XYZ file of C-alpha atoms in Angstrom:
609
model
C -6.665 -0.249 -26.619
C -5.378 2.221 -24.783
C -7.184 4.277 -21.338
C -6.273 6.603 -19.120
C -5.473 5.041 -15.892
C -4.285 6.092 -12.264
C -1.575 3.473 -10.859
C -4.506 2.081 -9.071
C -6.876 1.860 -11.566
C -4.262 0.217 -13.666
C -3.230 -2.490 -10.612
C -6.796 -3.301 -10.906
C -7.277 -4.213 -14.887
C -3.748 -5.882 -14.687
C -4.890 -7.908 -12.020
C -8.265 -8.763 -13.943
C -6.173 -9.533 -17.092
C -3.940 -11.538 -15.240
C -7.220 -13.625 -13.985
C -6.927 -12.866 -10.366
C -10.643 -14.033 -8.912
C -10.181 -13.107 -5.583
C -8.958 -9.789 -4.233
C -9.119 -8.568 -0.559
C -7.692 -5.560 1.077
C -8.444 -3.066 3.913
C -8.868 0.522 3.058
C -5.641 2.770 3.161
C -4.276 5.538 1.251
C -2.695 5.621 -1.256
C -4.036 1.662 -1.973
C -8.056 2.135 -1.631
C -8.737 2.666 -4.913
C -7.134 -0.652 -6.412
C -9.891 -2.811 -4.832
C -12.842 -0.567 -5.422
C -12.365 -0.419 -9.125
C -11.017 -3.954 -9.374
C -14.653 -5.395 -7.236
C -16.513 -3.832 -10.342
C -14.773 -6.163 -13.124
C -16.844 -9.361 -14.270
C -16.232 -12.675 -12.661
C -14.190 -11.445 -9.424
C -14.890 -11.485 -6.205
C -13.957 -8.919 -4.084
C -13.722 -7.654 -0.156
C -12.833 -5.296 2.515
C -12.008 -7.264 5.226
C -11.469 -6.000 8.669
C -7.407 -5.898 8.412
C -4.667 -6.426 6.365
C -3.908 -9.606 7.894
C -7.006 -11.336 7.489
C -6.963 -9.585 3.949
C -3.797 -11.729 3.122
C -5.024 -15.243 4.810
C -7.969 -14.684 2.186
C -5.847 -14.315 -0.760
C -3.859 -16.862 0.740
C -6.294 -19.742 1.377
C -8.021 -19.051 -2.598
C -4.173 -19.202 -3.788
C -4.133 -22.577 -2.043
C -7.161 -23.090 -3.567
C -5.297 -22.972 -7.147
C -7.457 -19.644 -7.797
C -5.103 -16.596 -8.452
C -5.515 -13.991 -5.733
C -4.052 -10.764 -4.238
C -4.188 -8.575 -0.985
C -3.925 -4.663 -1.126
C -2.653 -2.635 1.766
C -0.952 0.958 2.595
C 2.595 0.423 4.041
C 1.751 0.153 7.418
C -0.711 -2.535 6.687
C 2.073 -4.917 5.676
C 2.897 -4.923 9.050
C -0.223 -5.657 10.355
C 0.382 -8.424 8.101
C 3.748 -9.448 8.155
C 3.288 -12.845 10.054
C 0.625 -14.005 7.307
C 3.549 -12.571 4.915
C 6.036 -14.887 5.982
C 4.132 -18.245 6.245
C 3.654 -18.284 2.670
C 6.512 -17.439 1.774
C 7.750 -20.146 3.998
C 5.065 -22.742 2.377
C 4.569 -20.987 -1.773
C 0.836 -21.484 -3.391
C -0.796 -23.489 -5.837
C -1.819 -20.174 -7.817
C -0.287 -16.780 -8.661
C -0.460 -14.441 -4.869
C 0.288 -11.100 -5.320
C 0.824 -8.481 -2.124
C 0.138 -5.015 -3.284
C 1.676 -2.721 -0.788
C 1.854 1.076 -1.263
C 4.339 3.352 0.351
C 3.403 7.332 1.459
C 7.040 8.717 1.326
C 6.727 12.347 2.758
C 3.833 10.690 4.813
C 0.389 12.677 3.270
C -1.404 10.437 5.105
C 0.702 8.024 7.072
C 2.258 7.869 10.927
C 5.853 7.029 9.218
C 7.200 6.587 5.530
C 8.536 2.904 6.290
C 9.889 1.398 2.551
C 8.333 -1.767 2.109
C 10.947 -2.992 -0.078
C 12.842 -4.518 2.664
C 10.036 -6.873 3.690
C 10.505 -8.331 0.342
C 14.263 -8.845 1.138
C 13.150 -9.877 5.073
C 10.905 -12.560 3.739
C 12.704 -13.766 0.635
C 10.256 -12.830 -2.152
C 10.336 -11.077 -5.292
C 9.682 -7.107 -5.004
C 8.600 -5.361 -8.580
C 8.294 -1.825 -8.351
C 6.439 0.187 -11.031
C 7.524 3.734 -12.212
C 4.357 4.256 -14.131
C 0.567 3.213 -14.753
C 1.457 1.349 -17.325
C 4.521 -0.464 -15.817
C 1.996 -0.690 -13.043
C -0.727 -2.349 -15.121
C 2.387 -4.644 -17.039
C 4.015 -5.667 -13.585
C 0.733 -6.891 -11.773
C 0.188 -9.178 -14.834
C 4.454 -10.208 -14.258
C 3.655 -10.641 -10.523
C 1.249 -13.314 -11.236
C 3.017 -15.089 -13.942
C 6.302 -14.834 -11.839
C 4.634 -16.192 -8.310
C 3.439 -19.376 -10.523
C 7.096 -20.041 -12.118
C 8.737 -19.974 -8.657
C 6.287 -20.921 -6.153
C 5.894 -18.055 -4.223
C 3.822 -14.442 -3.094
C 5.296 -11.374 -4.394
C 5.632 -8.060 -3.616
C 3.964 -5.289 -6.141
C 5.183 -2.085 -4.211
C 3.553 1.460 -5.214
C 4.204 4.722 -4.407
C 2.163 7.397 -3.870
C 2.917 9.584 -6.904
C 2.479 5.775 -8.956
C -0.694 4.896 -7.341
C -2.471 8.530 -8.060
C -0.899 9.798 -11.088
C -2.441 8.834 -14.356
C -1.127 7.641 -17.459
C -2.064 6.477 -20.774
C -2.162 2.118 -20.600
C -2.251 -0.355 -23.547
C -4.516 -2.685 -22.116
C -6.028 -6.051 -23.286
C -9.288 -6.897 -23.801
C -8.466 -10.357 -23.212
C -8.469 -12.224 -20.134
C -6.120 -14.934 -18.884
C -8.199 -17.712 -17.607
C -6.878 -20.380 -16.026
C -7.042 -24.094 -15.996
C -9.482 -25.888 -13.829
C -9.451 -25.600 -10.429
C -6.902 -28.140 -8.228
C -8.374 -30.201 -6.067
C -7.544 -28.750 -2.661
C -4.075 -29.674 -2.117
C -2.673 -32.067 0.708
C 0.509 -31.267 1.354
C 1.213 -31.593 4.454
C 5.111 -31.315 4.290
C 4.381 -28.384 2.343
C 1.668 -25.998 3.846
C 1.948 -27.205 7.822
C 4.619 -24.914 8.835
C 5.084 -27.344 11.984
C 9.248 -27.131 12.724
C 9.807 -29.752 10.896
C 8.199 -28.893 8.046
C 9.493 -25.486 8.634
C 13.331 -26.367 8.880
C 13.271 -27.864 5.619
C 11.022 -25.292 3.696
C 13.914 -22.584 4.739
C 16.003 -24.085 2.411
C 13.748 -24.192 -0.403
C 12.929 -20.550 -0.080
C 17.076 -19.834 -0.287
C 17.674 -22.145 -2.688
C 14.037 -20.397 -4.749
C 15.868 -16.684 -3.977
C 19.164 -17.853 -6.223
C 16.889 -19.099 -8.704
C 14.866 -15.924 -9.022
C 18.226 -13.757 -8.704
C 19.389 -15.805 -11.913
C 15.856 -14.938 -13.669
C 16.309 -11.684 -12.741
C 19.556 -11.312 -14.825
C 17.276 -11.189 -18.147
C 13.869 -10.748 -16.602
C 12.082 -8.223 -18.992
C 11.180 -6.121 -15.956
C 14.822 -4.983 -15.637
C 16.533 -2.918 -18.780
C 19.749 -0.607 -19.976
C 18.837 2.657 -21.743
C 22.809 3.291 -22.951
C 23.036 6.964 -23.643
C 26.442 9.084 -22.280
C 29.224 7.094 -20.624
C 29.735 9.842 -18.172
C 27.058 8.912 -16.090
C 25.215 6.182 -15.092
C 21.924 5.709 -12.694
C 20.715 2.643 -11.348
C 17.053 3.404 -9.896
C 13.978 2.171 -9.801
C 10.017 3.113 -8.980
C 8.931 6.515 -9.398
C 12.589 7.701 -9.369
C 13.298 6.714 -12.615
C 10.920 9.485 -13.651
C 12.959 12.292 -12.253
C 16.176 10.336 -13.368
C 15.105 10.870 -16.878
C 14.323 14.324 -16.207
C 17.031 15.520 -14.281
C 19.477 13.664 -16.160
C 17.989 13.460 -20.166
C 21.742 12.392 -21.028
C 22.725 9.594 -18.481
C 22.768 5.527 -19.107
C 20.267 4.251 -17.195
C 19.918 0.848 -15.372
C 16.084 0.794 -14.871
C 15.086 -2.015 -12.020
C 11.514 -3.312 -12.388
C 12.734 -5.916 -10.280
C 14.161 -4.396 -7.171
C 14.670 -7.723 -5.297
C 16.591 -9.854 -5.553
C 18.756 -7.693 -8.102
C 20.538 -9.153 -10.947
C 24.358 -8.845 -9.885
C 26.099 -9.634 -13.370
C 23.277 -6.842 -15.106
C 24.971 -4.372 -12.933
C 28.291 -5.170 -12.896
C 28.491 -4.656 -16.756
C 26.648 -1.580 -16.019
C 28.879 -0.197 -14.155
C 32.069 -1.083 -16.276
C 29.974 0.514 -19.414
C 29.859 4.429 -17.050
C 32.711 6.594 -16.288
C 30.621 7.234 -12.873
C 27.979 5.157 -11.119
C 24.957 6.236 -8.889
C 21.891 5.371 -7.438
C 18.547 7.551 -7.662
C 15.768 6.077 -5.680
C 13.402 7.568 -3.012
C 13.665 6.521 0.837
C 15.707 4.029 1.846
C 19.293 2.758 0.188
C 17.666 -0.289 -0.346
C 19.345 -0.669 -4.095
C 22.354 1.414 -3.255
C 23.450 -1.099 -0.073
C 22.986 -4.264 -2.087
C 25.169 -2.482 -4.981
C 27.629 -1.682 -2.362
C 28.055 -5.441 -1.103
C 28.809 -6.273 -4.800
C 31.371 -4.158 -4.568
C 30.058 -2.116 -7.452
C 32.235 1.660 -6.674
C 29.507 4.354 -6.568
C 30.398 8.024 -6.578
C 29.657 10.086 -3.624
C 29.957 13.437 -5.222
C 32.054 15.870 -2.864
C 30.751 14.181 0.630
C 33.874 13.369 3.215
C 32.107 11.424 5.954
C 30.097 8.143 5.534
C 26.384 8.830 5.348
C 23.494 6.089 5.082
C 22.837 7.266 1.652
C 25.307 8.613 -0.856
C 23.440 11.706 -2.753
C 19.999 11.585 -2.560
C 17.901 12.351 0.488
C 16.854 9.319 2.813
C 13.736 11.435 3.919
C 10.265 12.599 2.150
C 9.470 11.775 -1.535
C 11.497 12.793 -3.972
C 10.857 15.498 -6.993
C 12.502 16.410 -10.042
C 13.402 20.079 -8.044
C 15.199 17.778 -4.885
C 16.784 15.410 -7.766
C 18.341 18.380 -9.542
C 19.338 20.217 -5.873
C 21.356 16.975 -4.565
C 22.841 16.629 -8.046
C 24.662 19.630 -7.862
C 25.397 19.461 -4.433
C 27.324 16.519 -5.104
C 28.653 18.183 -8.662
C 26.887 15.874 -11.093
C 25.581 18.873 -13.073
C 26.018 22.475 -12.962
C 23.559 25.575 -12.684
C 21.595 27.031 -10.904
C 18.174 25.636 -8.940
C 15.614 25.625 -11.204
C 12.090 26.637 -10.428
C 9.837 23.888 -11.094
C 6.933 24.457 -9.143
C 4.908 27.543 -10.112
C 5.568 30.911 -8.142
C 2.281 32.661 -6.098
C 2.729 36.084 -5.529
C 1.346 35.960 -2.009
C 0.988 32.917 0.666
C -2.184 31.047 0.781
C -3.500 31.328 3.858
C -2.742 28.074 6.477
C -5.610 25.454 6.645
C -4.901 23.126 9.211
C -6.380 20.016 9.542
C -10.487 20.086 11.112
C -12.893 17.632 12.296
C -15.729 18.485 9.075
C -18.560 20.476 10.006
C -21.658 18.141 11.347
C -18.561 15.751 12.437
C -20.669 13.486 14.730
C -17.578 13.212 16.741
C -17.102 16.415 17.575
C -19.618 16.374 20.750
C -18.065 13.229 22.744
C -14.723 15.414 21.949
C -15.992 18.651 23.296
C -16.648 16.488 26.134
C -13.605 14.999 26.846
C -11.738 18.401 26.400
C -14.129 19.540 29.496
C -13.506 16.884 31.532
C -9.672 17.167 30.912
C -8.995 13.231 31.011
C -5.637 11.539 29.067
C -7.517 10.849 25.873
C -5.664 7.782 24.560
C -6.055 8.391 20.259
C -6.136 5.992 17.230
C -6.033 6.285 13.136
C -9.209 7.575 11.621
C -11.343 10.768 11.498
C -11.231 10.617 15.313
C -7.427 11.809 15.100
C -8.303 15.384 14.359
C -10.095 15.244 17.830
C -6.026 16.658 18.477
C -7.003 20.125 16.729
C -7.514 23.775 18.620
C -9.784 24.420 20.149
C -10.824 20.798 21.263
C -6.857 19.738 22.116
C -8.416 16.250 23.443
C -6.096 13.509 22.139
C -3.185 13.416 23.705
C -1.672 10.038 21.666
C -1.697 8.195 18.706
C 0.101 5.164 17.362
C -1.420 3.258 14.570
C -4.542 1.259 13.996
C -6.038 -0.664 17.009
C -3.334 1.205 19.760
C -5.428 3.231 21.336
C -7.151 0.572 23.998
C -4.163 -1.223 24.226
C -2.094 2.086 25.549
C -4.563 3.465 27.934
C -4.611 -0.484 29.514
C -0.826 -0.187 29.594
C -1.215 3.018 31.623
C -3.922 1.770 33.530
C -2.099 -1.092 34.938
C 0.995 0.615 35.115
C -0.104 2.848 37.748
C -1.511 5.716 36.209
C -3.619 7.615 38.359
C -6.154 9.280 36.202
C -8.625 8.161 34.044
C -7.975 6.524 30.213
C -10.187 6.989 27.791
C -9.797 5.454 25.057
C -10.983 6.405 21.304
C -11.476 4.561 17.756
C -14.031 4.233 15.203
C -16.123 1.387 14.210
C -13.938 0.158 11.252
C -10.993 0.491 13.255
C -12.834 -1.578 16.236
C -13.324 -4.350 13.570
C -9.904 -3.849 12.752
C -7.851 -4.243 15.599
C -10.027 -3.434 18.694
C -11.708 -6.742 19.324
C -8.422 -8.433 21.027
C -7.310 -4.804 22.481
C -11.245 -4.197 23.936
C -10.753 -8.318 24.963
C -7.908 -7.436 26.966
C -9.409 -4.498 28.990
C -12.028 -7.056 30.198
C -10.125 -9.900 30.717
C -6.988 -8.307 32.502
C -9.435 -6.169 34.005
C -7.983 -2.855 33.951
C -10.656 0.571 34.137
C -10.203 1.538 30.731
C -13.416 3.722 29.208
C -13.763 3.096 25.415
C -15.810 4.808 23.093
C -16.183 3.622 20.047
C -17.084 6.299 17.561
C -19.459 4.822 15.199
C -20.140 6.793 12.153
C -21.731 3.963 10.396
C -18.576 3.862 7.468
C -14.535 4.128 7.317
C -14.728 7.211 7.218
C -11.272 8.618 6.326
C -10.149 6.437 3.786
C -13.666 7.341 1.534
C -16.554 5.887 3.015
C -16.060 2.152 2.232
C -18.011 -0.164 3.674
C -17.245 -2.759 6.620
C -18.593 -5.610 8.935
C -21.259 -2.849 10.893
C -22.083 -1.188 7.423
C -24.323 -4.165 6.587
C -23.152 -3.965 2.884
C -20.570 -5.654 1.108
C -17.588 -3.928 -0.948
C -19.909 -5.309 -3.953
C -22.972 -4.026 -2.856
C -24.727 -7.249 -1.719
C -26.725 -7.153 1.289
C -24.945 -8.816 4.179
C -24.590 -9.328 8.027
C -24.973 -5.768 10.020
C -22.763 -6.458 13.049
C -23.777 -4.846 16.030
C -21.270 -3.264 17.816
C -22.820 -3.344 21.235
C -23.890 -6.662 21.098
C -19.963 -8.067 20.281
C -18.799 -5.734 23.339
C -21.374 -7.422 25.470
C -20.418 -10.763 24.470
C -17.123 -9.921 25.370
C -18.055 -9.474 28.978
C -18.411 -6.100 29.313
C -20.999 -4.896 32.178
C -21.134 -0.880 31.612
C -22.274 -0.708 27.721
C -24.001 2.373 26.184
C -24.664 3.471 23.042
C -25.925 7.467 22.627
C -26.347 9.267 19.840
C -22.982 11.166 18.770
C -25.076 14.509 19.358
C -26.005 13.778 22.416
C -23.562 16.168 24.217
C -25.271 16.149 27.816
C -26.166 12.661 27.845
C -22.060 11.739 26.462
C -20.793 13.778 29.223
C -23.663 12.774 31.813
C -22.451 8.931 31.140
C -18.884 9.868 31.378
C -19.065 11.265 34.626
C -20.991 8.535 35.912
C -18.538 5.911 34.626
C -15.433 8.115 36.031
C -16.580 7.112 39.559
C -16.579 3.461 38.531
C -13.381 1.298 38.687
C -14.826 -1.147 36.020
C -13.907 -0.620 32.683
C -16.656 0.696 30.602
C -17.378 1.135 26.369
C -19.563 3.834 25.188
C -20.813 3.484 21.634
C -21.215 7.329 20.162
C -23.502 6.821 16.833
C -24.356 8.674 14.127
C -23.503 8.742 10.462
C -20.886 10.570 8.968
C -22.140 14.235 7.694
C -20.637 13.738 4.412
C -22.799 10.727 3.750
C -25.808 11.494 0.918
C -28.331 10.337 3.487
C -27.227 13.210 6.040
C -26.580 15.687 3.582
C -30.301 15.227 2.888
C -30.882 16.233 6.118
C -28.954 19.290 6.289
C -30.539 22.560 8.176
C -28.312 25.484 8.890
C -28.822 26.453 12.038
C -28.567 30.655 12.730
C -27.349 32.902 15.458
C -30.188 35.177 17.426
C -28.023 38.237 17.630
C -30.148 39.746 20.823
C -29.332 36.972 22.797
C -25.816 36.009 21.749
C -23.358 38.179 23.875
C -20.349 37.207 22.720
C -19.337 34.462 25.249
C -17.055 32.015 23.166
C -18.990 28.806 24.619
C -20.059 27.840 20.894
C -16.954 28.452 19.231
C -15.048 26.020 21.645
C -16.626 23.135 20.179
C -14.237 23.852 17.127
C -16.945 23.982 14.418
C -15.566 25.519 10.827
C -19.125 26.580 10.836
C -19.102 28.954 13.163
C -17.117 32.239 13.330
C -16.912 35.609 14.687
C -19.031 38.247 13.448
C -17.701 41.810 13.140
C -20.895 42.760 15.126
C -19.731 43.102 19.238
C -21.835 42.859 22.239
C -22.716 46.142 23.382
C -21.914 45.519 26.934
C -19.054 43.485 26.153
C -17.799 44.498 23.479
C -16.802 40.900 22.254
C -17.644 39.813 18.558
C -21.064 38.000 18.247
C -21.437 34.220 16.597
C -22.368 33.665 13.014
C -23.254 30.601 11.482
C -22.019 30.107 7.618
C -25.240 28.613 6.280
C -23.081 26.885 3.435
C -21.237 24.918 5.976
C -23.691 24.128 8.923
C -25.239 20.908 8.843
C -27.595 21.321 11.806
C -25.922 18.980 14.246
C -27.083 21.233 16.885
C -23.627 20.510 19.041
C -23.345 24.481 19.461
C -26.675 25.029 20.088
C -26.909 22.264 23.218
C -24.175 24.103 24.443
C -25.081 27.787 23.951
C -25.585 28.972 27.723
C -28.023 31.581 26.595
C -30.289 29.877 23.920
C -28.841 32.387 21.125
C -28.384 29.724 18.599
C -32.032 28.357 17.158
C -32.263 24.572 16.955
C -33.354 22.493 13.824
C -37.008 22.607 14.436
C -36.578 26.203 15.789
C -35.498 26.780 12.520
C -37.960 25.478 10.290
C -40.676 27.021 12.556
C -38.781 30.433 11.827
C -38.488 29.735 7.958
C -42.653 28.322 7.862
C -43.764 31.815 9.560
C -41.636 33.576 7.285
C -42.934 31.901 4.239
C-alpha cells in the first residue's frame, strides 16, 4: 500500500512496522513530528520526556528490557545526550535501540548546524542516513534489524529537507512482533560500565565496528547506479537528490550506510570512474574517510588545501548550489541556472516577533525598562531580543540561561542577572541550573515564563501540562512548589499580564542580595482555550496623543495611524482588530487611558447593540 508520507511521518510507521513499543523524545525541530504521529499507532507507548537524555535512558532501559525502543531528538539534543549515547554503546541491548537524530543545516531553527554523523563515528555505532521518505521509512525498519544482529544503538540521522518533505511510501500493513519478553537480564560484566567492565567492553565495540564495516560491504542500504565513466559521486542523505539532478549522467555510489563505510565498495568504485567526488551537505564526513583510503578525489581547479574539496562546508545544500560549485570546479559547463522562481519585486522583510497576546511580552517590556543584563534561553522567550523590546542580551542553548547569569554573578559582575526560560525548558535543564543558584548562593533573579505548553516547537505537552503525549490524564507539576523545595525563599508567581505587579516585584527583589524566581503565568495566545477568549481592544482617538508608550511594548497589533495629534503632530495608535487578543499589556501602560480595556470594551459594544 502505498501513502504519502513526510520523513517523519514515515520514521514513525517504520518504527511501528519494525515493532518498536516504546518511543521517547523531547520536542525539536525538524524531529517533533516523528513521536507525535508514532504515539497514535496501536500497541505503543509513547512520551515527551523532559530532555533528550532522559529520552534515551528510557529507550535504553525498555531495550534492556528486550522490548525494541527508540529516542528522537534535533541535533543539538544528541548532545544533551551524548553521555547516555556512549554507555550503550559501551554495554549493546537485549532489543533493537534506535537514536533518531535530525540535523538543521542552514540552521531554520537551530543555534548551530553541528552534523551528527560524527557522533556515530565518536561512539562507534552504525549511522544510516535516508535521502527520502521512503528510504526513511525502509532504514528505521534496517536500524532495528541491524542493532539486534550486532548488539548495539544506531544512529538514524535526518535532515531537514528528509524529515519535512513528503514522498510516496510502500508501506506494510504488517507488523513485526517480537518474541516474548527476556527476563530482565543480569549481566553484570555486560551492562555495569564499572572500569573493569568498561576496559574490556572497549574491545568488543572495536572488534563489533570491523564486523559491521564487513556487513557494510554488501549491506542493501549501500548501492552502485553505473551510468558514464566520466564521473563518479559518492554521497549520501539528501544529497543524493541533487546528485541525481545536477548530474542525470554520473555513476553513483549511494551510501545508506554512512558509517562505518564499506572500503572495498569504494575502492572498485573508484577504479570503475575516470574522476571521483564526493556530494554531501555539511561536513566532509564521507570525503575524509575516502581520503584515508587513499581513494584520489578530484578537486576541480582549487590550488590550496581546503577542508572540503567542491562542495560548500556551510548551509544546506540545493540543486542551484550543487550545479554553482560544479562548474566552479569545471565538472559541467553553462551557465547558472535559475531554479527558484523569479518575483518581480522584494517581499517586504518580516523579522522575527513575539505573537500578538504573547504572555511574555509584559515581564519583557519590563525588563527593557529596568535596563538589567537579561541572561536568554531557547524557546518563545528568545524573541524577547526583537526591536523595540531589545531585552535579551544572550543565548546559548537549552537550560544556559541560569547557569550564565550565576557565572557572572559570582564572577564579579556588578549588576543585576536576570535570568529567563520557559516552563518546558525549566523541566528540561533548569532544575540543576535553578539548584545551583541556591546552593552556591549567588543573587541570580529567575523567571520562569510559564505559558502552560512548549510553546515553540507546537504546543506539546510536558511535566506542568498535566497531560501526557497520549492524552492520558497525569501528574500537573507545580512549578512553584519544585522551586520551593529547592530552597528558594523569594518565590512569586503573577500573572504574565500583570505588568505593574512584574515590575513592582522586580524592583523589590533588585534591592535584595538573595537570589529570587518569579513564575510569569499565563497560557500561550495561540492555544484554542485563549483564542476563545479573544477581545480586540480599540484606540480612543481623543485621548491618544501620539506618545509612543504603547507601541514600545512591541505588539504586531498595534501600529501607527495616518491620523496625527493636532498639537503634536505625531501619528495616533490603532489597534488591528484581526490581530489583538485583548491582553491589555498596552492598555496598563497607556499613560493617558486612550486604549479601552476588555471589559471597557464589551461595555462599549453592549451600549452599542
Amino acid at each position: 500500500m502505498k501513502r504519502l508520507l513526510s520523513g517523519n511521518e514515515a520514521v514513525a510507521r517504520g518504527a511501528w512496522t519494525a515493532g518498536a513499543v516504546v518511543g521517547s523524545g523531547y520536542p525539536g525541530t525538524p524531529s517533533t513530528e516523528i513521536m507525535e504521529i508514532f504515539a497514535r499507532y496501536p500497541g505503543v507507548y509513547a512520551e515527551w520526556a523532559p530532555n533528550e537524555k532522559v529520552a534515551l535512558d528510557v529507550a535504553i532501559g525498555a531495550a534492556y528490557a528486550g522490548r525494541r525502543a527508540f529516542a528522537t531528538m534535533k541535533h543539538v539534543g544528541l548532545n544533551v545526550a551524548a553521555d547516555s549515547l556512549f554507555y550503550a554503546a559501551m554495554t549493546g541491548i537485549e532489543a533493537g535501540l534506535v537514536i533518531v537524530s535530525a540535523d538543521d543545516p542552514s540552521m531554520h531553527s537551530s543555534q548551530n548546524e553541528q552534523d551528527n554523523r560524527q557522533y556515530a563515528k565518536f561512539v562507534r555505532i552504525p549511522c544510516i542516513d535516508p535521502a527520502d521518505s521512503q528510504e526513511a521509512h525502509d532504514f528505521a525498519i534496517a536500524a532495528f534489524d541491524l542493532s539486534e544482529r550486532f548488539d548495539t544503538p544506531v544512529l538514524l540521522r535526518l535532515t531537514t529537507r528528509v524529515c519535512h518533505t513528503s514522498t510516496p511510501v510502500e508501506v506494510s500493513e504488517q507488523r513485526f512482533v517480537s518474541s516474548d519478553p527476556i527476563k530482565y537480564p543480569r549481566n553484570v560484566a555486560k551492562y555495569v560500565m564499572v572500569p573493569a567492565n568498561a576496559r574490556r567492553r572497549h574491545g568488543v565495540i572495536e572488534h563489533r565496528i570491523q564486523e559491521i564495516s564487513q556487513y557494510a560491504e554488501t549491506s542493501p542500504l549501500n548501492r552502485m547506479e553505473i551510468r558514464s565513466s566520466q564521473l563518479g559521486i559518492i554521497t549520501g542523505g539528501i544529497a543524493y537528490q541533487y546528485a541525481r539532478e545536477v548530474f542525470p549522467e554520473a555513476s553513483i555510489l549511494k551510501l545508506g550506510l554512512v558509517y562505518p563505510l564499506p572500503a572495498a565498495l569504494i575502492r572498485n568504485f573508484a577504479s570503475m570512474v575516470e574522476r571521483l567526488i564526493v556530494l554531501e551537505e555539511l561536513d566532509p564526513f564521507i570525503e575524509h574517510q575516502v581520503r584515508l583510503l587513499g581513494v584520489e578525489l578530484y578537486r576541480g581547479k582549487q590550488t590550496l588545501d581546503t577542508p572540503k574539496g567542491i562542495f560548500p562546508i556551510v548551509g544546506e545544500l540545493n540543486a542551484q548550489i550543487v550545479r554553482k560549485a560544479a562548474i566552479e570546479a569545471g565538472l559541467i559547463e553553462g551557465e547558472m541556472l535559475q531554479t527558484s522562481p523569479s518575483f518581480p519585486m522584494e517581499l517586504p522583510q518580516r523579522p522575527p516577533v513575539l505573537c500578538p497576546g504573547c504572555p511574555h511580552r509584559g515581564a519583557f517590556f519590563v525588563l527593557s525598562k529596568l535596563k538589567v543584563p537579561v541572561n536568554g534561553d531557547i524557546g518563545c522567550y528568545t524573541l524577547g531580543l526583537t526591536e523595540p523590546l531589545n531585552a535579551i542580551h544572550t543565548c546559548g542553548c537549552m537550560g544556559a540561561s541560569i547557569g550564565v547569569a550565576h557565572g557572572a554573578a559570582v564572577a564579579g559582575d556588578q549588576e543585576r542577572h536576570v535570568a529567563v526560560i520557559g516552563d518546558s525548558t525549566f523541566f528540561h535543564t533548569g532544575i540543576p541550573a535553578l539548584i545551583n543558584v541556591v546552593y552556591n548562593r549567588s543573587n541570580v533573579i529567575t523567571i520562569i515564563m510559564d505559558n502552560r505548553v512548549t510553546g515553540m516547537t507546537g504546543h506539546q505537552d510536558n511535566p506542568g501540562t498535566g497531560k501526557t503525549l497520549q492524552g492520558r490524564d497525569t501528574t500537573e507539576i507545580d512549578i512553584e512548589n519544585v522551586v520551593r523545595a529547592l530552597g528558594f525563599t523569594y518565590v512569586k508567581t503573577l500573572n504574565g499580564y500583570d505588568v505593574e505587579g512584574i515590575e513592582k516585584t522586580l524592583k523589590e527583589w533588585m534591592k535584595i542580595s538573595d537570589p529570587a524566581v518569579l513564575i510569569t503565568r499565563e497560557e500561550c495566545a495561540l492555544l484554542p482555550e485563549a483564542r476563545a477568549k479573544y477581545v480586540p481592544l480599540e484606540v480612543v482617538e481623543e485621548k491618544c496623543n501620539g506618545c509612543t508608550m504603547c507601541f514600545r511594548v512591541g505588539c504586531p497589533a498595534i501600529s501607527k495611524s495616518e491620523k496625527l495629534d493636532p498639537r503634536y503632530q505625531r501619528p495616533l495608535a490603532v489597534i488591528d482588530p484581526s490581530l489583538c487578543t485583548g491582553c491589555e499589556i498596552c492598555a496598563q501602560v497607556c499613560p493617558r487611558d486612550a486604549i479601552l480595556f476588555r471589559n471597557q470594551v464589551l461595555d462599549k459594544q453592549e451600549i452599542d447593540q
